[in-house]
CSV table of N, CA and C in Angstrom, one decimal:
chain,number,residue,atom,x,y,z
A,1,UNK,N,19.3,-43.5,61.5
A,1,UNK,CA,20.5,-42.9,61.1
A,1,UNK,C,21.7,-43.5,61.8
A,2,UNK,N,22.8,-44.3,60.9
A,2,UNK,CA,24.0,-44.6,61.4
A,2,UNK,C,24.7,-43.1,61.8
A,3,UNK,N,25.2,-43.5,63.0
A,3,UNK,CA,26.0,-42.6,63.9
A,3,UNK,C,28.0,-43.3,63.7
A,4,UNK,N,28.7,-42.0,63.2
A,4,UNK,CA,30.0,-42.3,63.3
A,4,UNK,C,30.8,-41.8,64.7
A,5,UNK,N,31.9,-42.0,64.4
A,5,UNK,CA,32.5,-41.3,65.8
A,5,UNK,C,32.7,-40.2,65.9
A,6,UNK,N,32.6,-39.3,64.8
A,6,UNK,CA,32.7,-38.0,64.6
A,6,UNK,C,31.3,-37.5,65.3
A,7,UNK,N,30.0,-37.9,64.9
A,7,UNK,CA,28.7,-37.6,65.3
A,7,UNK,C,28.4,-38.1,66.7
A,8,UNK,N,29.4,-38.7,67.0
A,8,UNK,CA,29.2,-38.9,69.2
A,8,UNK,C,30.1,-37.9,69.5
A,9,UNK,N,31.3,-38.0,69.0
A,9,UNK,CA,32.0,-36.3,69.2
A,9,UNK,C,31.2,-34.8,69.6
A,10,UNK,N,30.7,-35.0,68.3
A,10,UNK,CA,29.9,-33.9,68.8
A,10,UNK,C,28.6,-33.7,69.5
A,11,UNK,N,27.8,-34.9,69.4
A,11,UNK,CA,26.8,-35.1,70.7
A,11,UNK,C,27.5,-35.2,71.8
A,12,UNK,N,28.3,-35.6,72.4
A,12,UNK,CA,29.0,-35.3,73.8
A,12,UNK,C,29.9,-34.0,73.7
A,13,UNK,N,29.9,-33.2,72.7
A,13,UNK,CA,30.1,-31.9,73.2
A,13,UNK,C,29.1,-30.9,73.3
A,14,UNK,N,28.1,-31.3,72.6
A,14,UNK,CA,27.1,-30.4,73.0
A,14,UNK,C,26.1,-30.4,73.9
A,15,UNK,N,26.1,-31.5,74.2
A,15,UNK,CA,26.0,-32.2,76.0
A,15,UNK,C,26.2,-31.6,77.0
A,16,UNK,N,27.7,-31.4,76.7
A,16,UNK,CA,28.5,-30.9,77.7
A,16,UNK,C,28.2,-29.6,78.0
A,17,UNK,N,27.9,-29.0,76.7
A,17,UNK,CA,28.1,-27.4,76.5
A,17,UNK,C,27.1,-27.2,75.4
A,18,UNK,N,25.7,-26.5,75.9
A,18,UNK,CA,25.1,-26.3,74.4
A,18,UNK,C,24.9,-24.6,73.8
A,19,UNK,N,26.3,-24.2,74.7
A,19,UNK,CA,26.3,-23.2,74.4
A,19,UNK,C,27.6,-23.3,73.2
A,20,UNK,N,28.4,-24.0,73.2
A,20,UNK,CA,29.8,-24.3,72.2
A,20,UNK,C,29.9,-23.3,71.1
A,21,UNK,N,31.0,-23.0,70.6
A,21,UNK,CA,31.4,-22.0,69.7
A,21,UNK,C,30.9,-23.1,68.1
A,22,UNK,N,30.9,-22.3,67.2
A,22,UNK,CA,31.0,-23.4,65.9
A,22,UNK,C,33.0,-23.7,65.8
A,23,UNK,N,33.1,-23.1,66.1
A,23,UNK,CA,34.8,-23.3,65.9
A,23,UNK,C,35.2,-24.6,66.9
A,24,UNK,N,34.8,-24.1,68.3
A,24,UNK,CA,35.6,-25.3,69.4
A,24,UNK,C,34.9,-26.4,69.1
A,25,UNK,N,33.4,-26.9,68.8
A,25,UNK,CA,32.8,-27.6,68.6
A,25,UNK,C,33.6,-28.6,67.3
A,26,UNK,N,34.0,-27.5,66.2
A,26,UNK,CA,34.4,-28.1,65.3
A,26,UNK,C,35.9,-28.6,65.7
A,27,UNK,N,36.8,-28.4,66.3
A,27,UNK,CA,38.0,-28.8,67.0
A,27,UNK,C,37.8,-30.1,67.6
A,28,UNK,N,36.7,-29.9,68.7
A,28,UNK,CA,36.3,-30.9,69.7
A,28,UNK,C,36.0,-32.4,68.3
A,29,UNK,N,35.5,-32.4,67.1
A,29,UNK,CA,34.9,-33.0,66.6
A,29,UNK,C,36.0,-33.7,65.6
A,30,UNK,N,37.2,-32.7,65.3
A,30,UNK,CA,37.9,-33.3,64.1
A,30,UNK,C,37.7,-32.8,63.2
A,31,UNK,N,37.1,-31.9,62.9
A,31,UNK,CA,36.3,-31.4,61.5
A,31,UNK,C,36.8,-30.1,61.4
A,32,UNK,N,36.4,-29.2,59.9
A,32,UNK,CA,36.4,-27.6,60.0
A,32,UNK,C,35.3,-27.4,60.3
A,33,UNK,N,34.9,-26.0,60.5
A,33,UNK,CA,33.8,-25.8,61.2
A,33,UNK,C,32.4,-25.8,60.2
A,34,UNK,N,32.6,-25.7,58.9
A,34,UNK,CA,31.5,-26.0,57.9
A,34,UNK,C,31.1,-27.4,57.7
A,35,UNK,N,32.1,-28.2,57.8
A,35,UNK,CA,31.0,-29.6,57.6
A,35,UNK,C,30.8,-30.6,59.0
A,36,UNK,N,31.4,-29.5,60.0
A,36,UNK,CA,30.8,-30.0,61.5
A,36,UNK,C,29.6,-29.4,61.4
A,37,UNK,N,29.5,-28.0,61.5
A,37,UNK,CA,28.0,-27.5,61.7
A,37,UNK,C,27.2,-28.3,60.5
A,38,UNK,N,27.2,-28.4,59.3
A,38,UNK,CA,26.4,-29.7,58.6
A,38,UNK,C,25.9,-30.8,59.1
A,39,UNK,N,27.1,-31.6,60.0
A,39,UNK,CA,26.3,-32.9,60.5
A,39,UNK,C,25.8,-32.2,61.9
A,40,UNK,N,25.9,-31.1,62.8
A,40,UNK,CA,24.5,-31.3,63.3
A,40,UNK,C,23.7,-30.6,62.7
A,41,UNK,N,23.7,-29.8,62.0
A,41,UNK,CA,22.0,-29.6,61.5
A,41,UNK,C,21.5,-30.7,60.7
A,42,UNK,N,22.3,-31.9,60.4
A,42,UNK,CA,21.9,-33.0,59.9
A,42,UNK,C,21.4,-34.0,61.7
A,43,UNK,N,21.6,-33.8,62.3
A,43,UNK,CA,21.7,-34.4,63.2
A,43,UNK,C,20.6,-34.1,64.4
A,44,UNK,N,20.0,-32.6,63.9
A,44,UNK,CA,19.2,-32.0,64.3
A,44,UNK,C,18.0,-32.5,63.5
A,45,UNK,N,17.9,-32.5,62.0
A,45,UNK,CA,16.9,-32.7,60.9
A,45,UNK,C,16.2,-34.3,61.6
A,46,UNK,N,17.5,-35.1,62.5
A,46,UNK,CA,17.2,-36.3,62.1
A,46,UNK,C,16.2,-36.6,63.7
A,47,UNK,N,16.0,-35.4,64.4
A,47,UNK,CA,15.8,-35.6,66.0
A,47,UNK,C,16.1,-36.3,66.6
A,48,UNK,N,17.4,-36.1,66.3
A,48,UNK,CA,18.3,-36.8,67.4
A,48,UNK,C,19.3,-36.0,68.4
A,49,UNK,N,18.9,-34.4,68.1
A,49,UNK,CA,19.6,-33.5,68.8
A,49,UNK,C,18.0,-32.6,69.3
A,50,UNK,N,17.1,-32.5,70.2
A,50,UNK,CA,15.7,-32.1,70.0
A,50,UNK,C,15.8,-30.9,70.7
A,51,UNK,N,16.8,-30.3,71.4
A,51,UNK,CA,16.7,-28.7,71.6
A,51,UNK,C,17.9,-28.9,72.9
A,52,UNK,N,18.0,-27.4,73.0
A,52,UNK,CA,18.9,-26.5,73.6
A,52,UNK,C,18.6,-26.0,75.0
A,53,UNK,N,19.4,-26.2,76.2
A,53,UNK,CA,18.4,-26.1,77.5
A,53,UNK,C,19.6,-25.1,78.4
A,54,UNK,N,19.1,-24.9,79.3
A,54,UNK,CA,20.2,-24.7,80.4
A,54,UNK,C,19.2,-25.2,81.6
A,55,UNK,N,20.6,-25.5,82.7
A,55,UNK,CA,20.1,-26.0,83.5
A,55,UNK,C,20.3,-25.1,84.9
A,56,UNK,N,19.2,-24.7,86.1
A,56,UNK,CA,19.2,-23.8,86.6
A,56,UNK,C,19.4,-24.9,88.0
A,57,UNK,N,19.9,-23.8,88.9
A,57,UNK,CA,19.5,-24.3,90.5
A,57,UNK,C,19.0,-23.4,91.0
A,58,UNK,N,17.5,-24.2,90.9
A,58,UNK,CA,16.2,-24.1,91.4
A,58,UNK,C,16.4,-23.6,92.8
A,59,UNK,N,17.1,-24.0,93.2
A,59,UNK,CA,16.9,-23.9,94.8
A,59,UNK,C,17.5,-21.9,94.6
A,60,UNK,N,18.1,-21.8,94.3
A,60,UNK,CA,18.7,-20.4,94.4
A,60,UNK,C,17.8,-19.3,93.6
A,61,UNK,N,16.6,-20.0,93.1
A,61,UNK,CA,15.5,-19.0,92.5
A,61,UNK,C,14.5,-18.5,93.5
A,62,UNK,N,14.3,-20.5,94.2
A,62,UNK,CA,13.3,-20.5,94.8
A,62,UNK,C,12.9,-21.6,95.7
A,63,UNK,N,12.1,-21.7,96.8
A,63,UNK,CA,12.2,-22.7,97.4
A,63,UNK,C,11.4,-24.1,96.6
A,64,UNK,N,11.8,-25.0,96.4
A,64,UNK,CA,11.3,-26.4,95.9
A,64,UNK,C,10.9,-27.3,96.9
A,65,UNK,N,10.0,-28.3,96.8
A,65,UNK,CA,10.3,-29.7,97.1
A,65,UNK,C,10.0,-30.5,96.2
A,66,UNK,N,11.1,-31.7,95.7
A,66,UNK,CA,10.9,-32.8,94.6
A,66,UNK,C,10.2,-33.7,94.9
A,67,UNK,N,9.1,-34.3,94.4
A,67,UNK,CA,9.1,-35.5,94.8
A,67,UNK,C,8.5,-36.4,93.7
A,68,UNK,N,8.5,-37.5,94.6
A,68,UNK,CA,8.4,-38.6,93.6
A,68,UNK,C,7.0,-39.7,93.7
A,69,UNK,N,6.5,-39.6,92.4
A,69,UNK,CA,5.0,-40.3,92.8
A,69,UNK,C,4.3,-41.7,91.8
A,70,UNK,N,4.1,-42.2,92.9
A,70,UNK,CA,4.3,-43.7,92.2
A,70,UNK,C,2.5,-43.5,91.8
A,71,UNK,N,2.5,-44.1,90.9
A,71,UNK,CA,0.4,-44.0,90.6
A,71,UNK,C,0.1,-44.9,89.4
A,72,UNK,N,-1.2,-45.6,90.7
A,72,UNK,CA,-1.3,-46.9,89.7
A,72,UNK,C,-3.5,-46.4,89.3
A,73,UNK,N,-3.2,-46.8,88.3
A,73,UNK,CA,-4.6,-46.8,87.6
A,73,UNK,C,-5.7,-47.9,88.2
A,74,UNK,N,-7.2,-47.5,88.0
A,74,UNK,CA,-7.9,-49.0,88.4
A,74,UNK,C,-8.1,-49.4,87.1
A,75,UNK,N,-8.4,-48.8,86.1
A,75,UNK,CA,-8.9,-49.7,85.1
A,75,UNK,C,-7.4,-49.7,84.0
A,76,UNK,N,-7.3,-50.5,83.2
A,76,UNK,CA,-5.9,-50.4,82.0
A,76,UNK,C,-6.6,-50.5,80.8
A,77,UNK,N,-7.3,-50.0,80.5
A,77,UNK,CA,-8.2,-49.6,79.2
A,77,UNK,C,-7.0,-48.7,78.5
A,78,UNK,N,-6.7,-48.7,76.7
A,78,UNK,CA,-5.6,-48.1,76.4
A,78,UNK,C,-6.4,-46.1,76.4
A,79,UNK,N,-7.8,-46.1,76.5
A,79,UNK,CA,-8.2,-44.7,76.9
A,79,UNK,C,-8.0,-44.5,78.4
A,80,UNK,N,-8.3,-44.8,79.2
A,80,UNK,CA,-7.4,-44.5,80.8
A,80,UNK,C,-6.2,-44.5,80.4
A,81,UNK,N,-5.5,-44.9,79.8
A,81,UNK,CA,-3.9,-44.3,79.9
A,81,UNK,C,-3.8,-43.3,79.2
A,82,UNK,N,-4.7,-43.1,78.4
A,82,UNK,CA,-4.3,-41.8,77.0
A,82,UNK,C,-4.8,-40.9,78.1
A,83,UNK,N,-5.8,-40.8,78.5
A,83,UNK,CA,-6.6,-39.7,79.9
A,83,UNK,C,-5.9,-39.2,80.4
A,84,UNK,N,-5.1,-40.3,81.0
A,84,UNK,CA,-4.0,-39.9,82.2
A,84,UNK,C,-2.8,-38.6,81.7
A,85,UNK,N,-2.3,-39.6,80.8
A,85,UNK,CA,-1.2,-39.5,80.1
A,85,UNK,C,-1.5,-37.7,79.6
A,86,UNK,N,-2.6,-37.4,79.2
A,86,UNK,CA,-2.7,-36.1,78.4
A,86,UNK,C,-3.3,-35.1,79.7
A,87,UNK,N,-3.8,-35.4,80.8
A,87,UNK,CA,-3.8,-34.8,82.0
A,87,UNK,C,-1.9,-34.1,82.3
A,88,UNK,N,-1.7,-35.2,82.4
A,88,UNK,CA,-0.5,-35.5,83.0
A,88,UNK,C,0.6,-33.9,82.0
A,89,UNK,N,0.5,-34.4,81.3
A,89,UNK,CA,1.5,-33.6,80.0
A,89,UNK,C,0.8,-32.1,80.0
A,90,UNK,N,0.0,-31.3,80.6
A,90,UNK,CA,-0.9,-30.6,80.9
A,90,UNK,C,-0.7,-29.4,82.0
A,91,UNK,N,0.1,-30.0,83.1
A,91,UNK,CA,0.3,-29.7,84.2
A,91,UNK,C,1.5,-29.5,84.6
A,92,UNK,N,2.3,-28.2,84.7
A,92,UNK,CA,3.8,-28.0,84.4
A,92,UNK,C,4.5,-28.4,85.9
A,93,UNK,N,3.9,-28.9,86.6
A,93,UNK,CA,4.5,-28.9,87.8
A,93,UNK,C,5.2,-30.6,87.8
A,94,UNK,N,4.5,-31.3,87.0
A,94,UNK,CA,4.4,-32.9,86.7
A,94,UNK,C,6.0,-33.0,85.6
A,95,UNK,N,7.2,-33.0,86.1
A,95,UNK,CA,8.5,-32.4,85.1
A,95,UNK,C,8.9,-33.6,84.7
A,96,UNK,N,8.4,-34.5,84.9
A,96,UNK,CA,9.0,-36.0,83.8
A,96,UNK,C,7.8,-37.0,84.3
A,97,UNK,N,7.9,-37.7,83.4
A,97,UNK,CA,6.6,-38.9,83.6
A,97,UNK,C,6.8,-40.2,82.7
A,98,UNK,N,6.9,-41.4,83.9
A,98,UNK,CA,7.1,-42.6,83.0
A,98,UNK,C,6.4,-43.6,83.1
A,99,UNK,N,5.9,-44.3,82.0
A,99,UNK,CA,5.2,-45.1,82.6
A,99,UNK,C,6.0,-46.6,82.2
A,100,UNK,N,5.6,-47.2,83.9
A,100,UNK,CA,6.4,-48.7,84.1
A,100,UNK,C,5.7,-49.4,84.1
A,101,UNK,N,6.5,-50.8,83.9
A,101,UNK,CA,5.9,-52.1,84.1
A,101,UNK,C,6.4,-52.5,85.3
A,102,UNK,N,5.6,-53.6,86.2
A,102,UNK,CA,5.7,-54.0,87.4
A,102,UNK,C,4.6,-53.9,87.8
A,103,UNK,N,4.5,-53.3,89.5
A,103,UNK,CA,3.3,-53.1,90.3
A,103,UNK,C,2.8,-51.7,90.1
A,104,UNK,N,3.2,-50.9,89.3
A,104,UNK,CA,2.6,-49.7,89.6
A,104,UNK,C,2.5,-49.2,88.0
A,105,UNK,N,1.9,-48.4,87.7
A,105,UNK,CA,1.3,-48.1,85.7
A,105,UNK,C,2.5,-46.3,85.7
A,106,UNK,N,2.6,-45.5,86.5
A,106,UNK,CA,3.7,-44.9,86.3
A,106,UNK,C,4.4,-43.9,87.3
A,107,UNK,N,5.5,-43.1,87.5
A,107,UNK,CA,6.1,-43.2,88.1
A,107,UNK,C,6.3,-41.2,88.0
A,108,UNK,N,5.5,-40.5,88.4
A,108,UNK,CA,6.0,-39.0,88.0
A,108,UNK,C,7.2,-38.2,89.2
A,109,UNK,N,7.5,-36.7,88.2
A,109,UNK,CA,8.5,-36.5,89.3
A,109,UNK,C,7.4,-34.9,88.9
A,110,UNK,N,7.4,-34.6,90.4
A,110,UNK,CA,6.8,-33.6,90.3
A,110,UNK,C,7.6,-32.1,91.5
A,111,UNK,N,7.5,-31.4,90.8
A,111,UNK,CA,8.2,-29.9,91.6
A,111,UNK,C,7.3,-28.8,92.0
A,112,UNK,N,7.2,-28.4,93.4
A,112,UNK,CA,6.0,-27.7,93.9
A,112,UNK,C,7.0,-27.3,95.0
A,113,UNK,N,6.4,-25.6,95.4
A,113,UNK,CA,7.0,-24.9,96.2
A,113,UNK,C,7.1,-25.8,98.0
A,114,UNK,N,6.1,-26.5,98.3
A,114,UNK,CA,6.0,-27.4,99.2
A,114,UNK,C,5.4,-28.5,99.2
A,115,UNK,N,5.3,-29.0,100.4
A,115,UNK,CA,4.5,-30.2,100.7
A,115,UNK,C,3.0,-29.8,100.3
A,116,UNK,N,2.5,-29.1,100.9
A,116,UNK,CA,1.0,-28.6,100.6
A,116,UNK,C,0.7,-28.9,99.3
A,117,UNK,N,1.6,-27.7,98.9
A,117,UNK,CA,1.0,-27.3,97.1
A,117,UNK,C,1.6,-29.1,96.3
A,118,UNK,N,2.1,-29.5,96.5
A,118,UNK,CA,2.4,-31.0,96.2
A,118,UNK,C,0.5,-31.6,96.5
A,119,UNK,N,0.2,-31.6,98.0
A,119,UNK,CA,-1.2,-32.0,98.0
A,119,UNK,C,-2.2,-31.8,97.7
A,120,UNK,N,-1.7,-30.3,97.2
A,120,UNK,CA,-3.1,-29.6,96.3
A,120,UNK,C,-3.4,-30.0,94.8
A,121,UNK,N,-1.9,-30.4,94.3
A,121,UNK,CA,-1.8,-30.9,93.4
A,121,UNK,C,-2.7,-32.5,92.9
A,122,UNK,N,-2.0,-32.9,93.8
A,122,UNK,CA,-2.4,-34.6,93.9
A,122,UNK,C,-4.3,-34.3,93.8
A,123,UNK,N,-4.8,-33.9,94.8
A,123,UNK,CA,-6.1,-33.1,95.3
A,123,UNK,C,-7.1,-33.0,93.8
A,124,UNK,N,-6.3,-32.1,93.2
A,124,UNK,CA,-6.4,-32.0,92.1
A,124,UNK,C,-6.9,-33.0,90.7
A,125,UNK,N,-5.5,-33.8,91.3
A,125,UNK,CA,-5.6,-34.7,89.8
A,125,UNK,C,-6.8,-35.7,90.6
A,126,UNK,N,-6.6,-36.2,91.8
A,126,UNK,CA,-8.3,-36.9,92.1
A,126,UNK,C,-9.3,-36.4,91.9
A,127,UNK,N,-9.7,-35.2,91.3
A,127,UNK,CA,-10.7,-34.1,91.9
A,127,UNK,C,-11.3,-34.7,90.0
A,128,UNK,N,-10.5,-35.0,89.8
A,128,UNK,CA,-11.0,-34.8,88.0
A,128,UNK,C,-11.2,-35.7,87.8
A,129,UNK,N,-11.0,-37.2,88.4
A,129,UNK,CA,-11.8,-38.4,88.5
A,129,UNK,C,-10.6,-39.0,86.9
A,130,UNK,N,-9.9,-39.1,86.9
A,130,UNK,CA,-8.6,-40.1,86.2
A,130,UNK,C,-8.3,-41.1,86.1
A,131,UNK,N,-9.2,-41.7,87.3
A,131,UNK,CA,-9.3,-43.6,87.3
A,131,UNK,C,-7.6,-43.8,88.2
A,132,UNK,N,-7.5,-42.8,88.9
A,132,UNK,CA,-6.0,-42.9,89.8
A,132,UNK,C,-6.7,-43.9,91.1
A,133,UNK,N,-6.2,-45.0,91.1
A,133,UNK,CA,-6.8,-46.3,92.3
A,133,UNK,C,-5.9,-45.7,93.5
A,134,UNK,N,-4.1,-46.0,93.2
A,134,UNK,CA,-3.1,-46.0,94.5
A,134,UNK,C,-2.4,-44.4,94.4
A,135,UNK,N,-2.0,-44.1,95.0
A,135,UNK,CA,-0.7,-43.3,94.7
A,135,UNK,C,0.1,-43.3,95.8
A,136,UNK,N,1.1,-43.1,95.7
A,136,UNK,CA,2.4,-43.5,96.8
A,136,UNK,C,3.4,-42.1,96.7
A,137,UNK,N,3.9,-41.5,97.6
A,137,UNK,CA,4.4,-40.2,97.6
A,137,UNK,C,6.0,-40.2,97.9
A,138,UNK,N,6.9,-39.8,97.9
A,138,UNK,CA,8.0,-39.9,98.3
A,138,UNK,C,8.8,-38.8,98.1
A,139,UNK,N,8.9,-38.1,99.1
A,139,UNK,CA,9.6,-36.8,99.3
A,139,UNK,C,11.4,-36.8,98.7
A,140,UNK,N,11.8,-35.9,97.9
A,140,UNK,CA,13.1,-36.1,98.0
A,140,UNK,C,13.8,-35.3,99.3
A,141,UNK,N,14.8,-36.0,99.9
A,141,UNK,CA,14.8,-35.5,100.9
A,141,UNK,C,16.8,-34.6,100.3
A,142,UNK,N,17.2,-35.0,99.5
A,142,UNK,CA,18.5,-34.7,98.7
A,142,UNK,C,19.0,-35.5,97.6
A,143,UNK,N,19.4,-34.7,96.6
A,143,UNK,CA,19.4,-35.3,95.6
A,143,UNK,C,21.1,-35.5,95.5
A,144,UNK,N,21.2,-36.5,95.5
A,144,UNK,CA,22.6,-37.5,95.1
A,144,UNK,C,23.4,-37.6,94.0
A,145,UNK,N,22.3,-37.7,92.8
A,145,UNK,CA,22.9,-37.7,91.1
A,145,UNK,C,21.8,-37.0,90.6
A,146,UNK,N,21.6,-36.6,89.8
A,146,UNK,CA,20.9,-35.7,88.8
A,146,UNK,C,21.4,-35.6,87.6
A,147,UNK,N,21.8,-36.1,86.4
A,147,UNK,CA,22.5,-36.0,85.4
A,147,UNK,C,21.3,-36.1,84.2
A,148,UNK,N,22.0,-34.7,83.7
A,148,UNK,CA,21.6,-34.7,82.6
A,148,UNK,C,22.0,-35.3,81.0
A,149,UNK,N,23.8,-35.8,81.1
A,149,UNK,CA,24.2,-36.2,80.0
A,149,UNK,C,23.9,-37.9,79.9
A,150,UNK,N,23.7,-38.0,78.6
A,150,UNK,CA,23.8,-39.2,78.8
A,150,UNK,C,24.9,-40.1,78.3
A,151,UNK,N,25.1,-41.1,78.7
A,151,UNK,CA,26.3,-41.6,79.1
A,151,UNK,C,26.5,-42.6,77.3
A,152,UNK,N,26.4,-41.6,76.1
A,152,UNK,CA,26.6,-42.2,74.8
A,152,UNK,C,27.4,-43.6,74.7
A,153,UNK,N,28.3,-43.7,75.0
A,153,UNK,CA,29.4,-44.4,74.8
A,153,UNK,C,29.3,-45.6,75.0
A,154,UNK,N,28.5,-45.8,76.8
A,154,UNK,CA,28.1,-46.9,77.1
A,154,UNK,C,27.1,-47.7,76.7
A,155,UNK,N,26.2,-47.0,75.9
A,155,UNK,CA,24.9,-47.1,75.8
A,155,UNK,C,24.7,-47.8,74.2
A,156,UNK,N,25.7,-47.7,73.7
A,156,UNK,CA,26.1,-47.7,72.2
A,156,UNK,C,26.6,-49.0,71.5
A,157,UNK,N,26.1,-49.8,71.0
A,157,UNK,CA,26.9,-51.2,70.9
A,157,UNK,C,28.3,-50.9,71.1
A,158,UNK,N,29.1,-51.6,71.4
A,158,UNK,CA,30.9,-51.8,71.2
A,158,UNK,C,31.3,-52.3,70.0
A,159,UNK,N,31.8,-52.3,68.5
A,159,UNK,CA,32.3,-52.7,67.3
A,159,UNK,C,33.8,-53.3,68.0
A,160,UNK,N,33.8,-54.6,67.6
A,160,UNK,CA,34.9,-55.2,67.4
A,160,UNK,C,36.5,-55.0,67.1
């Protein structure tokens, strides 16, 4: 789907805000509010808008620790990765997961009330025999950036 400027308009307003009025949205956009709300539910159809979130601080619910876990596989058979991969996607504590190229096969971020329950976790995922060879641990000790928007504009060819 070709994207106009009107349709980054309104993806960086609902970005910003996914709570937005149909009205301000349609302001923010250029449009009236019937064929703004059109192009996103066009925009929606096309999954390129995949849902509606808010974002909490965790910390004021509850105590956290983030951390970050590097984990490399022994074997790279493309079923060891489906194994992992669907283990992985399974386990709500496991809140993003990527898998990289380099020295290590992927890279999870995981959220657990502590260090322990982090190890019981880990414990866990060896316990089920995964074909997990390394794993490498890394505590967040504070988080710096955390952004959720994404930075459209940059990311977007530049036209002439």
């Amino acid at each position: 789907m070709k994207l106009d400027a009107i349709d980054l308009r309104i993806l960086e307003a609902i970005q910003k805000d996914g709570r937005i009025t149909k009205l301000a949205l349609a302001e923010k956009a250029g449009l009236s509010p019937t064929p703004c709300w059109l192009r996103l539910r066009k925009l929606e159809k096309a999954g390129i808008v995949t849902g509606y979130h808010a974002r909490l601080a965790m910390r004021r619910v509850a105590p956290v620790t983030s951390v970050l876990t590097e984990i490399t596989l022994g074997n790279h058979r493309q079923t060891d990765f489906e194994r992992f991969e669907r283990v992985v996607a399974s386990v709500p504590e496991i809140v993003a997961c990527w898998s990289v190229g380099g020295g290590v096969d992927y890279i999870l971020k995981i959220m657990t009330p502590d260090v322990d329950a982090y190890q019981r976790l880990i414990d866990g995922l060896l316990d089920r025999e995964l074909g997990i060879d390394r794993y490498f641990t890394y505590i967040v000790t504070k988080t710096v950036k955390e952004e959720t928007l994404l930075p459209l504009t940059s990311l977007l060819p530049q036209t002439p």
